[in-house]
Short mmCIF file of C-alpha atoms and ligand atoms in Angstrom, two decimals:
data_model
loop_
_atom_site.label_atom_id
_atom_site.label_comp_id
_atom_site.label_asym_id
_atom_site.label_seq_id
_atom_site.Cartn_x
_atom_site.Cartn_y
_atom_site.Cartn_z
CA MET A 1 -45.30 -15.74 -30.44
CA LYS A 2 -43.70 -15.58 -33.84
CA MET A 3 -44.92 -12.08 -34.32
CA LYS A 4 -43.13 -10.98 -31.20
CA VAL A 5 -39.83 -12.44 -32.34
CA LEU A 6 -40.17 -10.65 -35.64
CA LEU A 7 -40.85 -7.38 -33.95
CA LEU A 8 -37.84 -7.80 -31.72
CA LEU A 9 -35.64 -8.47 -34.71
CA LEU A 10 -36.82 -5.25 -36.25
CA VAL A 11 -36.35 -3.19 -33.16
CA LEU A 12 -33.01 -4.51 -31.93
CA PRO A 13 -30.71 -3.18 -34.66
CA LEU A 14 -32.24 0.26 -34.27
CA ALA A 15 -31.73 0.21 -30.55
CA GLY A 16 -28.16 -0.88 -31.22
CA LEU A 17 -27.51 2.09 -33.50
CA CYS A 18 -28.48 4.75 -31.06
CA SER A 19 -27.58 2.89 -27.91
CA GLU A 20 -24.51 5.03 -27.21
CA ASP A 21 -26.40 8.31 -27.03
CA ASN A 22 -29.13 6.62 -25.17
CA GLY A 23 -26.69 5.07 -22.72
CA ASP A 24 -24.96 8.34 -21.95
CA SER A 25 -28.12 10.26 -21.35
CA LEU A 26 -29.54 7.48 -19.21
CA ARG A 27 -26.30 7.42 -17.26
CA SER A 28 -26.51 11.12 -16.48
CA ARG A 29 -30.25 10.96 -15.88
CA TYR A 30 -29.77 8.43 -13.05
CA SER A 31 -26.60 10.10 -11.84
CA GLU A 32 -28.68 13.21 -11.19
CA GLN A 33 -30.70 11.15 -8.73
CA ILE A 34 -27.78 11.36 -6.33
CA SER A 35 -28.39 14.34 -4.13
CA PRO A 36 -26.59 16.21 -1.36
CA ASP A 37 -29.77 16.16 0.74
CA SER A 38 -29.99 12.36 0.68
CA LEU A 39 -26.31 12.02 1.49
CA ARG A 40 -26.66 14.42 4.39
CA TYR A 41 -29.81 12.72 5.61
CA HIS A 42 -28.23 9.26 5.79
CA LEU A 43 -24.95 10.47 7.21
CA ASN A 44 -26.67 12.39 9.99
CA ILE A 45 -28.16 9.07 11.02
CA ILE A 46 -25.31 6.59 10.73
CA ALA A 47 -22.67 9.02 12.07
CA SER A 48 -24.91 10.08 14.96
CA ASP A 49 -24.01 9.30 18.55
CA ALA A 50 -26.76 6.67 18.63
CA PHE A 51 -24.57 4.46 16.39
CA GLU A 52 -21.69 4.72 18.88
CA GLY A 53 -18.94 4.84 16.30
CA ARG A 54 -19.99 1.57 14.59
CA GLU A 55 -17.18 -0.54 16.04
CA THR A 56 -17.02 -4.04 14.54
CA GLY A 57 -19.10 -6.45 16.59
CA LYS A 58 -20.68 -3.74 18.75
CA PRO A 59 -24.39 -2.75 18.82
CA GLY A 60 -23.75 0.42 16.76
CA GLN A 61 -22.29 -1.63 13.92
CA LYS A 62 -25.31 -3.95 14.02
CA MET A 63 -27.66 -0.94 13.87
CA ALA A 64 -25.81 0.34 10.82
CA ALA A 65 -26.02 -3.11 9.21
CA GLU A 66 -29.81 -3.17 9.73
CA TYR A 67 -30.12 0.34 8.35
CA LEU A 68 -28.17 -0.56 5.23
CA ALA A 69 -30.05 -3.83 4.66
CA ASP A 70 -33.43 -2.07 5.03
CA HIS A 71 -32.43 0.50 2.43
CA PHE A 72 -30.95 -2.07 0.03
CA ASN A 73 -34.28 -3.83 0.27
CA GLY A 74 -36.21 -0.61 -0.31
CA TYR A 75 -34.12 0.20 -3.38
CA GLY A 76 -34.90 -3.16 -4.95
CA LEU A 77 -31.51 -4.82 -4.49
CA THR A 78 -31.69 -8.58 -4.22
CA SER A 79 -29.89 -10.56 -1.57
CA VAL A 80 -27.23 -13.07 -2.52
CA ALA A 81 -25.68 -14.10 0.78
CA ASP A 82 -26.83 -17.00 2.99
CA SER A 83 -28.51 -14.80 5.57
CA GLY A 84 -30.40 -12.30 3.45
CA TYR A 85 -28.40 -9.14 2.94
CA PHE A 86 -25.85 -10.20 5.56
CA GLN A 87 -22.71 -12.15 5.06
CA ARG A 88 -21.97 -13.15 8.64
CA PHE A 89 -18.47 -13.98 9.81
CA TYR A 90 -16.39 -14.16 12.95
CA LEU A 91 -13.24 -12.50 14.14
CA SER A 92 -11.00 -13.50 16.98
CA GLU A 93 -9.56 -10.92 19.30
CA THR A 94 -6.45 -12.15 21.03
CA GLY A 95 -4.91 -10.25 23.89
CA ILE A 96 -1.92 -11.05 26.06
CA GLU A 97 -3.19 -11.49 29.58
CA LYS A 98 0.17 -12.26 31.08
CA ALA A 99 3.75 -12.06 29.87
CA SER A 100 6.54 -12.88 32.25
CA VAL A 101 10.19 -13.59 31.42
CA THR A 102 12.72 -14.12 34.18
CA VAL A 103 16.46 -14.57 33.76
CA ALA A 104 18.31 -16.02 36.75
CA GLY A 105 15.38 -15.08 38.96
CA SER A 106 15.09 -11.45 37.88
CA GLU A 107 12.06 -10.35 35.93
CA LEU A 108 12.43 -8.61 32.54
CA GLU A 109 10.04 -5.82 31.57
CA PHE A 110 7.75 -6.28 28.56
CA ILE A 111 8.50 -3.51 26.01
CA GLU A 112 11.40 -2.19 28.14
CA ASP A 113 13.56 -5.30 27.63
CA TYR A 114 11.73 -7.50 25.15
CA TYR A 115 8.58 -7.76 23.08
CA PHE A 116 6.80 -10.31 20.98
CA PHE A 117 3.79 -10.61 18.70
CA GLY A 118 0.98 -12.76 20.06
CA ALA A 119 0.79 -14.93 16.95
CA LEU A 120 4.49 -15.84 17.21
CA VAL A 121 4.51 -17.13 20.78
CA SER A 122 2.78 -19.99 22.49
CA ASN A 123 0.61 -20.16 25.56
CA GLY A 124 1.96 -21.62 28.74
CA LYS A 125 4.99 -21.81 30.95
CA ARG A 126 8.40 -23.12 29.91
CA GLN A 127 11.70 -23.24 31.68
CA PHE A 128 15.16 -23.95 30.38
CA ASN A 129 18.68 -23.90 31.70
CA GLN A 130 20.82 -23.32 28.65
CA ILE A 131 20.86 -20.82 25.84
CA GLN A 132 23.01 -20.67 22.73
CA PHE A 133 24.34 -17.72 20.76
CA LEU A 134 24.24 -18.42 17.03
CA GLY A 135 25.54 -15.35 15.21
CA TYR A 136 23.20 -14.15 12.50
CA GLY A 137 21.22 -17.37 12.36
CA ILE A 138 22.27 -17.86 8.73
CA ASP A 139 22.84 -21.23 7.11
CA ASP A 140 24.15 -20.62 3.62
CA SER A 141 26.84 -22.39 1.61
CA LEU A 142 28.91 -19.18 1.61
CA TYR A 143 28.45 -18.43 5.28
CA SER A 144 26.83 -20.49 8.02
CA ASP A 145 26.36 -19.95 11.73
CA TYR A 146 25.03 -23.48 12.05
CA ARG A 147 27.78 -25.39 10.23
CA ASN A 148 30.38 -25.45 13.01
CA ALA A 149 28.01 -25.02 15.92
CA GLY A 150 27.67 -28.71 16.76
CA ASP A 151 24.30 -29.75 18.05
CA VAL A 152 22.07 -26.70 18.11
CA ILE A 153 19.99 -26.58 21.29
CA GLU A 154 16.34 -25.54 21.51
CA ASN A 155 16.94 -21.97 22.70
CA ILE A 156 19.02 -19.60 20.61
CA VAL A 157 19.89 -15.93 20.35
CA ILE A 158 20.64 -14.46 16.94
CA TRP A 159 21.28 -11.08 15.38
CA GLU A 160 19.20 -9.42 12.72
CA GLU A 161 20.69 -8.55 9.32
CA GLU A 162 23.75 -10.29 7.86
CA PRO A 163 27.52 -10.10 8.17
CA VAL A 164 29.84 -7.64 6.45
CA ASN A 165 33.52 -8.13 5.64
CA ARG A 166 36.42 -5.91 6.66
CA LYS A 167 35.79 -3.59 3.74
CA GLY A 168 32.17 -3.12 4.74
CA ALA A 169 30.73 -5.16 1.87
CA PHE A 170 28.18 -7.88 2.57
CA LEU A 171 29.88 -11.24 3.02
CA LEU A 172 27.26 -13.18 1.12
CA SER A 173 27.27 -10.98 -1.97
CA GLY A 174 30.71 -9.38 -1.78
CA ASN A 175 29.10 -6.06 -2.68
CA ASP A 176 26.62 -3.46 -1.43
CA TYR A 177 23.58 -5.62 -1.97
CA ASN A 178 22.22 -7.59 0.93
CA SER A 179 20.89 -11.10 0.42
CA GLU A 180 17.53 -12.76 1.05
CA TRP A 181 18.77 -13.62 4.55
CA SER A 182 18.25 -10.08 5.73
CA LYS A 183 15.47 -9.16 3.32
CA ASP A 184 13.12 -12.00 4.15
CA PHE A 185 12.75 -12.53 7.86
CA SER A 186 10.96 -15.85 7.41
CA ILE A 187 14.09 -17.58 6.06
CA LYS A 188 15.86 -17.34 9.42
CA LEU A 189 12.71 -18.61 11.13
CA LYS A 190 12.41 -21.62 8.84
CA THR A 191 16.09 -22.40 9.27
CA ALA A 192 15.85 -22.30 13.06
CA LYS A 193 12.76 -24.51 12.97
CA LYS A 194 14.55 -27.00 10.73
CA HIS A 195 17.30 -27.26 13.35
CA GLY A 196 14.79 -27.99 16.10
CA VAL A 197 14.89 -24.57 17.77
CA LYS A 198 11.86 -23.87 20.01
CA ASN A 199 12.68 -20.44 21.45
CA LEU A 200 14.29 -17.88 19.18
CA PHE A 201 15.53 -14.60 20.65
CA ILE A 202 16.31 -11.94 18.07
CA VAL A 203 18.49 -9.01 19.06
CA ASN A 204 16.72 -5.98 17.64
CA ASP A 205 19.23 -3.47 16.23
CA ASP A 206 16.88 -0.54 16.67
CA PHE A 207 14.99 -1.90 19.66
CA ASP A 208 14.21 1.50 21.21
CA ASP A 209 12.77 2.93 17.98
CA MET A 210 10.83 -0.23 17.31
CA VAL A 211 9.10 -0.29 20.67
CA ILE A 212 8.13 3.36 20.30
CA ARG A 213 6.61 2.59 16.91
CA LEU A 214 5.01 -0.67 17.95
CA SER A 215 3.95 -0.13 21.55
CA TYR A 216 0.35 0.63 20.57
CA TYR A 217 0.06 -2.59 18.55
CA LEU A 218 1.94 -4.65 21.11
CA THR A 219 -0.42 -3.71 23.91
CA MET A 220 -3.66 -3.79 21.90
CA PRO A 221 -5.45 -7.09 21.33
CA ARG A 222 -4.85 -8.48 17.88
CA VAL A 223 -7.90 -9.03 15.72
CA SER A 224 -7.99 -11.47 12.84
CA LEU A 225 -10.45 -13.67 10.99
CA TRP A 226 -11.67 -16.46 13.23
CA LYS A 227 -10.11 -19.86 12.67
CA GLU A 228 -11.08 -23.06 14.39
CA ASP A 229 -8.32 -24.84 16.31
CA VAL A 230 -5.55 -22.30 16.02
CA LYS A 231 -2.39 -24.12 16.99
CA ASP A 232 0.41 -22.43 18.85
CA PRO A 233 3.51 -21.96 16.73
CA LYS A 234 6.22 -24.63 17.14
CA LEU A 235 8.84 -21.91 17.22
CA ALA A 236 8.34 -18.98 19.59
CA VAL A 237 9.97 -15.67 18.61
CA TYR A 238 10.99 -12.94 21.05
CA TYR A 239 12.67 -9.65 20.23
CA ILE A 240 15.21 -8.42 22.75
CA SER A 241 17.36 -5.37 23.33
CA GLU A 242 21.14 -5.46 23.27
CA LYS A 243 21.07 -5.11 27.05
CA THR A 244 18.82 -8.15 27.39
CA ALA A 245 21.12 -10.12 25.07
CA ARG A 246 23.99 -9.40 27.45
CA GLN A 247 21.88 -10.45 30.39
CA LEU A 248 20.95 -13.73 28.70
CA LEU A 249 24.39 -14.60 27.36
CA GLY A 250 26.72 -13.25 30.04
CA LYS A 251 30.35 -12.24 29.70
CA ASP A 252 31.09 -14.36 26.60
CA TYR A 253 28.83 -12.15 24.53
CA LYS A 254 31.09 -9.49 23.00
CA PRO A 255 29.30 -8.24 19.88
CA ALA A 256 32.07 -6.02 18.50
CA LYS A 257 34.68 -8.77 18.84
CA ILE A 258 32.41 -11.40 17.34
CA LYS A 259 31.61 -9.19 14.35
CA GLN A 260 35.31 -8.61 13.81
CA ARG A 261 35.99 -12.36 13.80
CA ILE A 262 33.20 -12.87 11.27
CA GLY A 263 34.61 -10.05 9.12
CA ASN A 264 37.90 -11.95 9.14
CA GLY A 265 36.20 -14.99 7.66
CA LYS A 266 35.36 -17.01 10.78
CA ASP A 267 31.86 -18.37 11.16
CA ASN A 268 32.25 -20.52 14.28
CA THR A 269 31.09 -17.92 16.78
CA SER A 270 28.51 -20.03 18.55
CA PHE A 271 28.64 -20.73 22.27
CA ILE A 272 26.30 -22.13 24.91
CA VAL A 273 25.84 -20.68 28.39
CA ASP A 274 24.07 -22.03 31.44
CA GLN A 275 21.23 -19.71 32.22
CA HIS A 276 18.01 -20.23 34.10
CA ILE A 277 15.18 -18.78 32.02
CA THR A 278 11.44 -18.94 32.66
CA ILE A 279 8.83 -17.76 30.20
CA ASP A 280 5.15 -17.62 31.09
CA ILE A 281 2.63 -16.36 28.57
CA VAL A 282 -1.14 -16.37 28.80
CA LYS A 283 -3.05 -15.44 25.63
CA LYS A 284 -6.78 -15.00 25.68
CA SER A 285 -9.05 -15.06 22.64
CA SER A 286 -12.64 -13.99 22.27
CA LYS A 287 -14.95 -14.43 19.32
CA ILE A 288 -16.62 -11.44 17.64
CA ALA A 289 -19.62 -11.84 15.33
CA THR A 290 -20.01 -9.31 12.54
CA GLU A 291 -21.37 -8.99 9.02
CA ASN A 292 -20.81 -7.50 5.59
CA VAL A 293 -23.97 -6.11 4.00
CA LEU A 294 -24.51 -7.09 0.36
CA GLY A 295 -27.14 -6.39 -2.21
CA ILE A 296 -27.16 -6.97 -5.92
CA ILE A 297 -28.61 -5.30 -8.98
CA GLU A 298 -28.83 -8.18 -11.38
CA GLY A 299 -27.53 -7.52 -14.86
CA SER A 300 -29.17 -8.47 -18.13
CA ASP A 301 -27.17 -9.96 -21.03
CA LYS A 302 -23.93 -10.12 -19.01
CA LYS A 303 -25.48 -10.89 -15.65
CA ASP A 304 -22.83 -13.47 -14.79
CA GLU A 305 -20.14 -10.79 -14.73
CA TYR A 306 -19.92 -8.56 -11.71
CA LEU A 307 -18.79 -5.13 -10.69
CA VAL A 308 -18.33 -4.87 -6.92
CA ILE A 309 -18.67 -1.48 -5.24
CA THR A 310 -17.43 -1.33 -1.64
CA ALA A 311 -17.13 0.99 1.33
CA HIS A 312 -16.52 0.08 4.96
CA TYR A 313 -19.25 1.00 7.39
CA ASP A 314 -17.40 0.14 10.60
CA HIS A 315 -15.36 2.68 12.52
CA LEU A 316 -13.52 2.98 15.83
CA GLY A 317 -16.42 2.90 18.29
CA VAL A 318 -16.16 4.45 21.72
CA GLN A 319 -12.76 4.97 23.33
CA ASN A 320 -12.26 6.39 26.80
CA GLY A 321 -15.89 7.46 26.85
CA GLU A 322 -15.65 9.40 23.58
CA ILE A 323 -17.64 8.48 20.50
CA TYR A 324 -15.69 8.28 17.26
CA ASN A 325 -18.51 9.09 14.82
CA GLY A 326 -16.47 8.41 11.68
CA ALA A 327 -18.55 10.68 9.45
CA ASP A 328 -15.86 10.95 6.80
CA ASP A 329 -14.19 7.61 7.68
CA ASP A 330 -16.11 5.95 6.28
CA GLY A 331 -19.62 7.21 6.82
CA SER A 332 -19.08 9.16 3.59
CA GLY A 333 -18.38 6.01 1.57
CA THR A 334 -21.23 4.16 3.26
CA VAL A 335 -23.87 6.73 2.36
CA ALA A 336 -22.36 6.98 -1.13
CA LEU A 337 -23.16 3.27 -1.48
CA LEU A 338 -26.75 3.95 -0.48
CA GLU A 339 -27.16 6.64 -3.11
CA ILE A 340 -25.47 4.54 -5.78
CA ALA A 341 -27.73 1.62 -4.84
CA ARG A 342 -30.79 3.87 -5.07
CA ALA A 343 -29.80 5.22 -8.49
CA PHE A 344 -29.12 1.74 -9.92
CA GLY A 345 -32.32 0.44 -8.30
CA LYS A 346 -34.38 3.18 -9.90
CA ALA A 347 -32.77 2.61 -13.29
CA LYS A 348 -33.49 -1.11 -13.07
CA SER A 349 -37.11 -0.58 -11.99
CA GLU A 350 -37.60 1.68 -15.02
CA GLY A 351 -36.22 -0.91 -17.41
CA HIS A 352 -32.70 0.49 -17.61
CA GLY A 353 -30.85 -2.01 -15.47
CA PRO A 354 -27.15 -2.67 -16.16
CA SER A 355 -25.80 -5.25 -18.55
CA ARG A 356 -23.42 -6.71 -15.96
CA SER A 357 -24.52 -7.34 -12.39
CA VAL A 358 -23.55 -4.79 -9.76
CA LEU A 359 -22.82 -6.05 -6.26
CA ILE A 360 -22.96 -3.32 -3.65
CA MET A 361 -21.22 -4.25 -0.43
CA ALA A 362 -20.73 -2.38 2.82
CA VAL A 363 -17.91 -4.14 4.62
CA SER A 364 -17.20 -4.50 8.30
CA GLY A 365 -13.88 -5.08 10.10
CA GLU A 366 -11.92 -2.58 7.99
CA GLU A 367 -10.54 -0.65 10.93
CA LYS A 368 -9.40 -3.95 12.48
CA GLY A 369 -7.25 -4.69 9.43
CA LEU A 370 -9.35 -4.93 6.22
CA LEU A 371 -10.96 -8.06 7.63
CA GLY A 372 -14.46 -7.80 6.11
CA SER A 373 -13.04 -7.60 2.59
CA GLU A 374 -10.50 -10.31 3.43
CA TYR A 375 -13.37 -12.54 4.51
CA TYR A 376 -15.38 -11.69 1.42
CA THR A 377 -12.56 -12.38 -1.02
CA SER A 378 -11.91 -15.72 0.73
CA ASN A 379 -15.64 -16.50 0.74
CA PRO A 380 -17.05 -14.66 -2.26
CA VAL A 381 -20.78 -14.89 -2.96
CA VAL A 382 -20.19 -14.37 -6.69
CA PRO A 383 -17.14 -15.87 -8.42
CA LEU A 384 -13.98 -13.79 -8.15
CA ASP A 385 -12.97 -14.78 -11.67
CA ALA A 386 -16.24 -13.30 -12.92
CA THR A 387 -15.67 -10.10 -10.94
CA VAL A 388 -14.50 -7.55 -13.49
CA ALA A 389 -13.59 -4.68 -11.16
CA ASN A 390 -13.92 -3.19 -7.71
CA LEU A 391 -14.65 0.45 -6.95
CA ASN A 392 -13.86 1.21 -3.33
CA ILE A 393 -14.91 4.39 -1.55
CA ASP A 394 -13.17 5.39 1.66
CA MET A 395 -13.27 9.00 2.93
CA ILE A 396 -14.66 11.24 0.21
CA GLY A 397 -16.41 13.89 2.30
CA ARG A 398 -13.72 16.43 3.07
CA ASN A 399 -10.99 18.43 1.37
CA ASP A 400 -7.46 18.00 2.65
CA ALA A 401 -4.89 20.74 3.31
CA ALA A 402 -3.45 20.48 -0.21
CA TYR A 403 -6.67 21.88 -1.71
CA ASP A 404 -8.87 24.92 -1.28
CA PRO A 405 -11.99 24.17 0.71
CA ASP A 406 -14.21 24.66 -2.36
CA SER A 407 -12.17 22.84 -5.01
CA GLU A 408 -13.52 19.66 -6.60
CA TYR A 409 -10.90 16.95 -6.74
CA ILE A 410 -10.52 13.31 -5.78
CA TYR A 411 -7.46 11.14 -5.33
CA LEU A 412 -7.63 8.08 -7.53
CA ILE A 413 -5.47 5.20 -6.45
CA GLY A 414 -4.95 1.97 -8.33
CA SER A 415 -6.92 2.68 -11.52
CA ASP A 416 -3.94 1.94 -13.80
CA ARG A 417 -2.18 -0.63 -11.64
CA LEU A 418 -3.78 -3.71 -13.18
CA SER A 419 -5.81 -2.61 -16.16
CA SER A 420 -5.33 0.13 -18.73
CA THR A 421 -8.93 -0.44 -19.88
CA LEU A 422 -10.21 0.49 -16.44
CA HIS A 423 -7.98 3.54 -16.21
CA ASN A 424 -8.98 4.83 -19.64
CA LEU A 425 -12.65 4.22 -18.97
CA SER A 426 -12.42 6.11 -15.69
CA GLU A 427 -10.68 9.07 -17.35
CA THR A 428 -13.16 9.18 -20.24
CA VAL A 429 -16.19 9.07 -17.99
CA ASN A 430 -14.85 11.94 -15.92
CA GLN A 431 -14.25 14.00 -19.07
CA GLU A 432 -17.79 13.34 -20.22
CA CYS A 433 -19.69 13.80 -17.02
CA CYS A 434 -17.99 15.49 -14.19
CA ARG A 435 -14.62 17.07 -14.92
CA ILE A 436 -13.47 16.70 -11.36
CA GLU A 437 -9.72 17.03 -10.88
CA LEU A 438 -8.40 13.47 -10.71
CA ASP A 439 -5.28 13.57 -8.58
CA TYR A 440 -2.90 10.61 -8.86
CA THR A 441 -0.43 11.74 -6.18
CA TYR A 442 -1.11 8.73 -3.97
CA ASN A 443 -1.10 6.33 -6.89
CA ASP A 444 2.69 6.68 -7.08
CA PRO A 445 4.09 3.28 -6.05
CA ASN A 446 6.79 5.13 -4.09
CA ASP A 447 4.36 7.26 -2.11
CA PRO A 448 5.29 6.72 1.55
CA ASN A 449 1.64 6.71 2.72
CA ARG A 450 1.04 3.45 0.87
CA PHE A 451 -2.71 4.13 0.69
CA TYR A 452 -2.97 1.58 -2.12
CA TYR A 453 -2.47 -1.15 0.47
CA ARG A 454 -4.64 0.42 3.15
CA SER A 455 -8.26 0.00 2.20
CA ASP A 456 -10.56 -2.79 1.13
CA HIS A 457 -9.92 -2.69 -2.61
CA TYR A 458 -6.52 -4.20 -1.91
CA ASN A 459 -8.05 -7.57 -1.07
CA PHE A 460 -9.57 -7.54 -4.57
CA VAL A 461 -6.27 -6.45 -6.11
CA LYS A 462 -4.54 -9.37 -4.40
CA ASN A 463 -6.93 -11.61 -6.28
CA GLY A 464 -6.06 -10.01 -9.60
CA ILE A 465 -9.20 -7.86 -9.78
CA PRO A 466 -8.62 -4.30 -11.08
CA ALA A 467 -9.75 -1.68 -8.60
CA ILE A 468 -10.10 2.05 -8.14
CA PHE A 469 -9.87 3.53 -4.68
CA TYR A 470 -11.64 6.91 -4.30
CA PHE A 471 -10.27 9.03 -1.50
CA SER A 472 -10.13 12.74 -0.74
CA GLY A 473 -7.24 12.65 1.71
CA VAL A 474 -6.70 12.92 5.43
CA HIS A 475 -7.41 15.92 7.65
CA GLU A 476 -7.06 16.95 11.26
CA ASP A 477 -10.16 15.01 12.31
CA TYR A 478 -8.98 11.70 10.81
CA HIS A 479 -9.40 8.97 13.45
CA GLN A 480 -10.51 11.56 16.01
CA PRO A 481 -13.84 11.91 17.86
CA THR A 482 -14.23 15.18 15.91
CA ASP A 483 -14.85 13.43 12.55
CA THR A 484 -18.50 14.48 12.55
CA ALA A 485 -21.25 14.87 9.94
CA ASP A 486 -21.47 18.68 10.20
CA LYS A 487 -17.95 18.97 8.71
CA ILE A 488 -18.77 17.12 5.48
CA GLN A 489 -18.78 19.10 2.21
CA TYR A 490 -21.97 17.68 0.75
CA GLY A 491 -21.85 19.56 -2.54
CA LYS A 492 -18.39 18.38 -3.49
CA MET A 493 -19.13 14.93 -2.15
CA THR A 494 -22.18 14.70 -4.41
CA SER A 495 -20.01 15.40 -7.46
CA VAL A 496 -17.63 12.64 -6.40
CA VAL A 497 -20.44 10.14 -5.82
CA GLN A 498 -21.89 11.01 -9.24
CA LEU A 499 -18.49 10.38 -10.82
CA ILE A 500 -18.29 7.00 -9.08
CA PHE A 501 -21.83 6.14 -10.16
CA GLU A 502 -21.17 7.09 -13.78
CA THR A 503 -17.91 5.12 -13.77
CA ALA A 504 -19.78 2.15 -12.30
CA TRP A 505 -22.52 2.52 -14.90
CA GLU A 506 -19.94 2.49 -17.67
CA ILE A 507 -18.12 -0.55 -16.29
CA ALA A 508 -21.43 -2.37 -15.95
CA ASN A 509 -22.49 -1.54 -19.50
CA THR A 510 -19.34 -1.29 -21.59
CA PRO A 511 -18.95 -3.76 -24.47
CA LEU A 512 -15.23 -3.73 -23.64
CA THR A 513 -13.57 -6.31 -21.43
CA ILE A 514 -11.80 -4.85 -18.40
CA GLU A 515 -8.59 -6.66 -19.15
CA VAL A 516 -5.79 -7.24 -16.69
CA ASP A 517 -2.93 -6.07 -18.87
CA VAL A 518 -0.54 -4.37 -16.47
CA GLU A 519 2.05 -6.18 -14.41
CA ASP A 520 1.78 -5.20 -10.82
CA ASP A 521 3.15 -6.22 -7.46
CA ALA A 522 -0.13 -8.08 -7.02
CA GLU A 523 1.55 -10.78 -9.12
CA LEU A 524 3.57 -11.63 -6.04
CA PHE A 525 0.46 -12.44 -4.08
CA ARG A 526 -1.06 -14.64 -6.71
CA GLN A 527 1.94 -16.99 -6.86
ZN1 ZN B 1 -11.54 4.19 6.31
#
């Protein structure tokens, strides 16, 4: 026994001296394991018609989950979740079965005259005979629609935004800057609730534009994480057009005149009218069972710290009889996970496992609203505060219109948003191994596409975990049935997967701490 300890003592410092060279060559040795043939092989399976577009909760998604778990097992990943490689969870899908609003016996049209979001209305039928106009619905010491309104009744109509004075400046600020009352919609809701309002009708300034933009979401069922005993909201919110406001409030409702009075310093614009209104809403929820697929390569000396590598394996399923194969979105990221898992598994089996643990996770529910990663970060299987970083892969198989078909580039999003250590490490690794063009176009906080908020890494970011999102851009087959495996550029994709693997390897082995040292808007979420 003693002898062994002595030997170790002799060997360790030597290993320490040349560990850097060793590490780099090992890193590239296992990176070379990742091959275009393997990527193509897996993608031709999971993006085939047999998997029916892998829609969350559907048989195709379950087939993909089994496929991933089998391979994680084969590559020597260990399971950490309750049910083997699966982290099972439920979603609820809520659709509006019936929506009927009548005013004085005549029926309004959903979307034509009004709309609402399912989560902000309650089930059932209600009738009332009076409705009150209450200006902007503001209750501030400088301006209040409530102050002189007497007893506020349960059903009110308010405007969006906030008042301006005769010179066109905002009343509350006296200048060009609007206040929280129009910036944060929830303040008006809370105020109405505090005054006992039950039905809040909001006149939508740009109603016609809004319904064009929202009609898809308003008519589709809403999917969210399943919660037991969801209670209906105490305050129901309906958005109405100017025309509907006139119908509800009758001849006393003269918007231009009222705004003029307010501009002149009056805030007592409230009035109540007798109006017979019936609202009947039937919401229906169903429960969907799905699963994230997780496997772990356990680390050595820092095994209680974790790098999480993610890609979503769900896609859009079958719509109107057409299969949405989702080869690029996100079959590409899914098969990248398999190759990364295989390379780490091989390294580990040959005695070159990582220092930190690497959790490889294929998430479900992404296309329904990043729900698999939301579930995971609310129910993590390894502690979030021991999770040093997340690398997320979503659509890396194609070149977009900004690049030549044969150029090697990847958009990096988020690398510098929380941690300069992570960003520098990522840059250095690319210089050493791959020299792919790293394009930060979409990392610009002002980029209108807002991709930073649109894939699974963002649920990690919200929890203060630095993340890099790897993405090669959108193309004409994005979210179309034509996103098929034959259109993937396997050579370029291999280079990108190797870059991700080498970056992961470095994060898992670096003696540095991936420090959160950059202030980001994620701060807002943590408060
Ligand atoms: Zn995607």
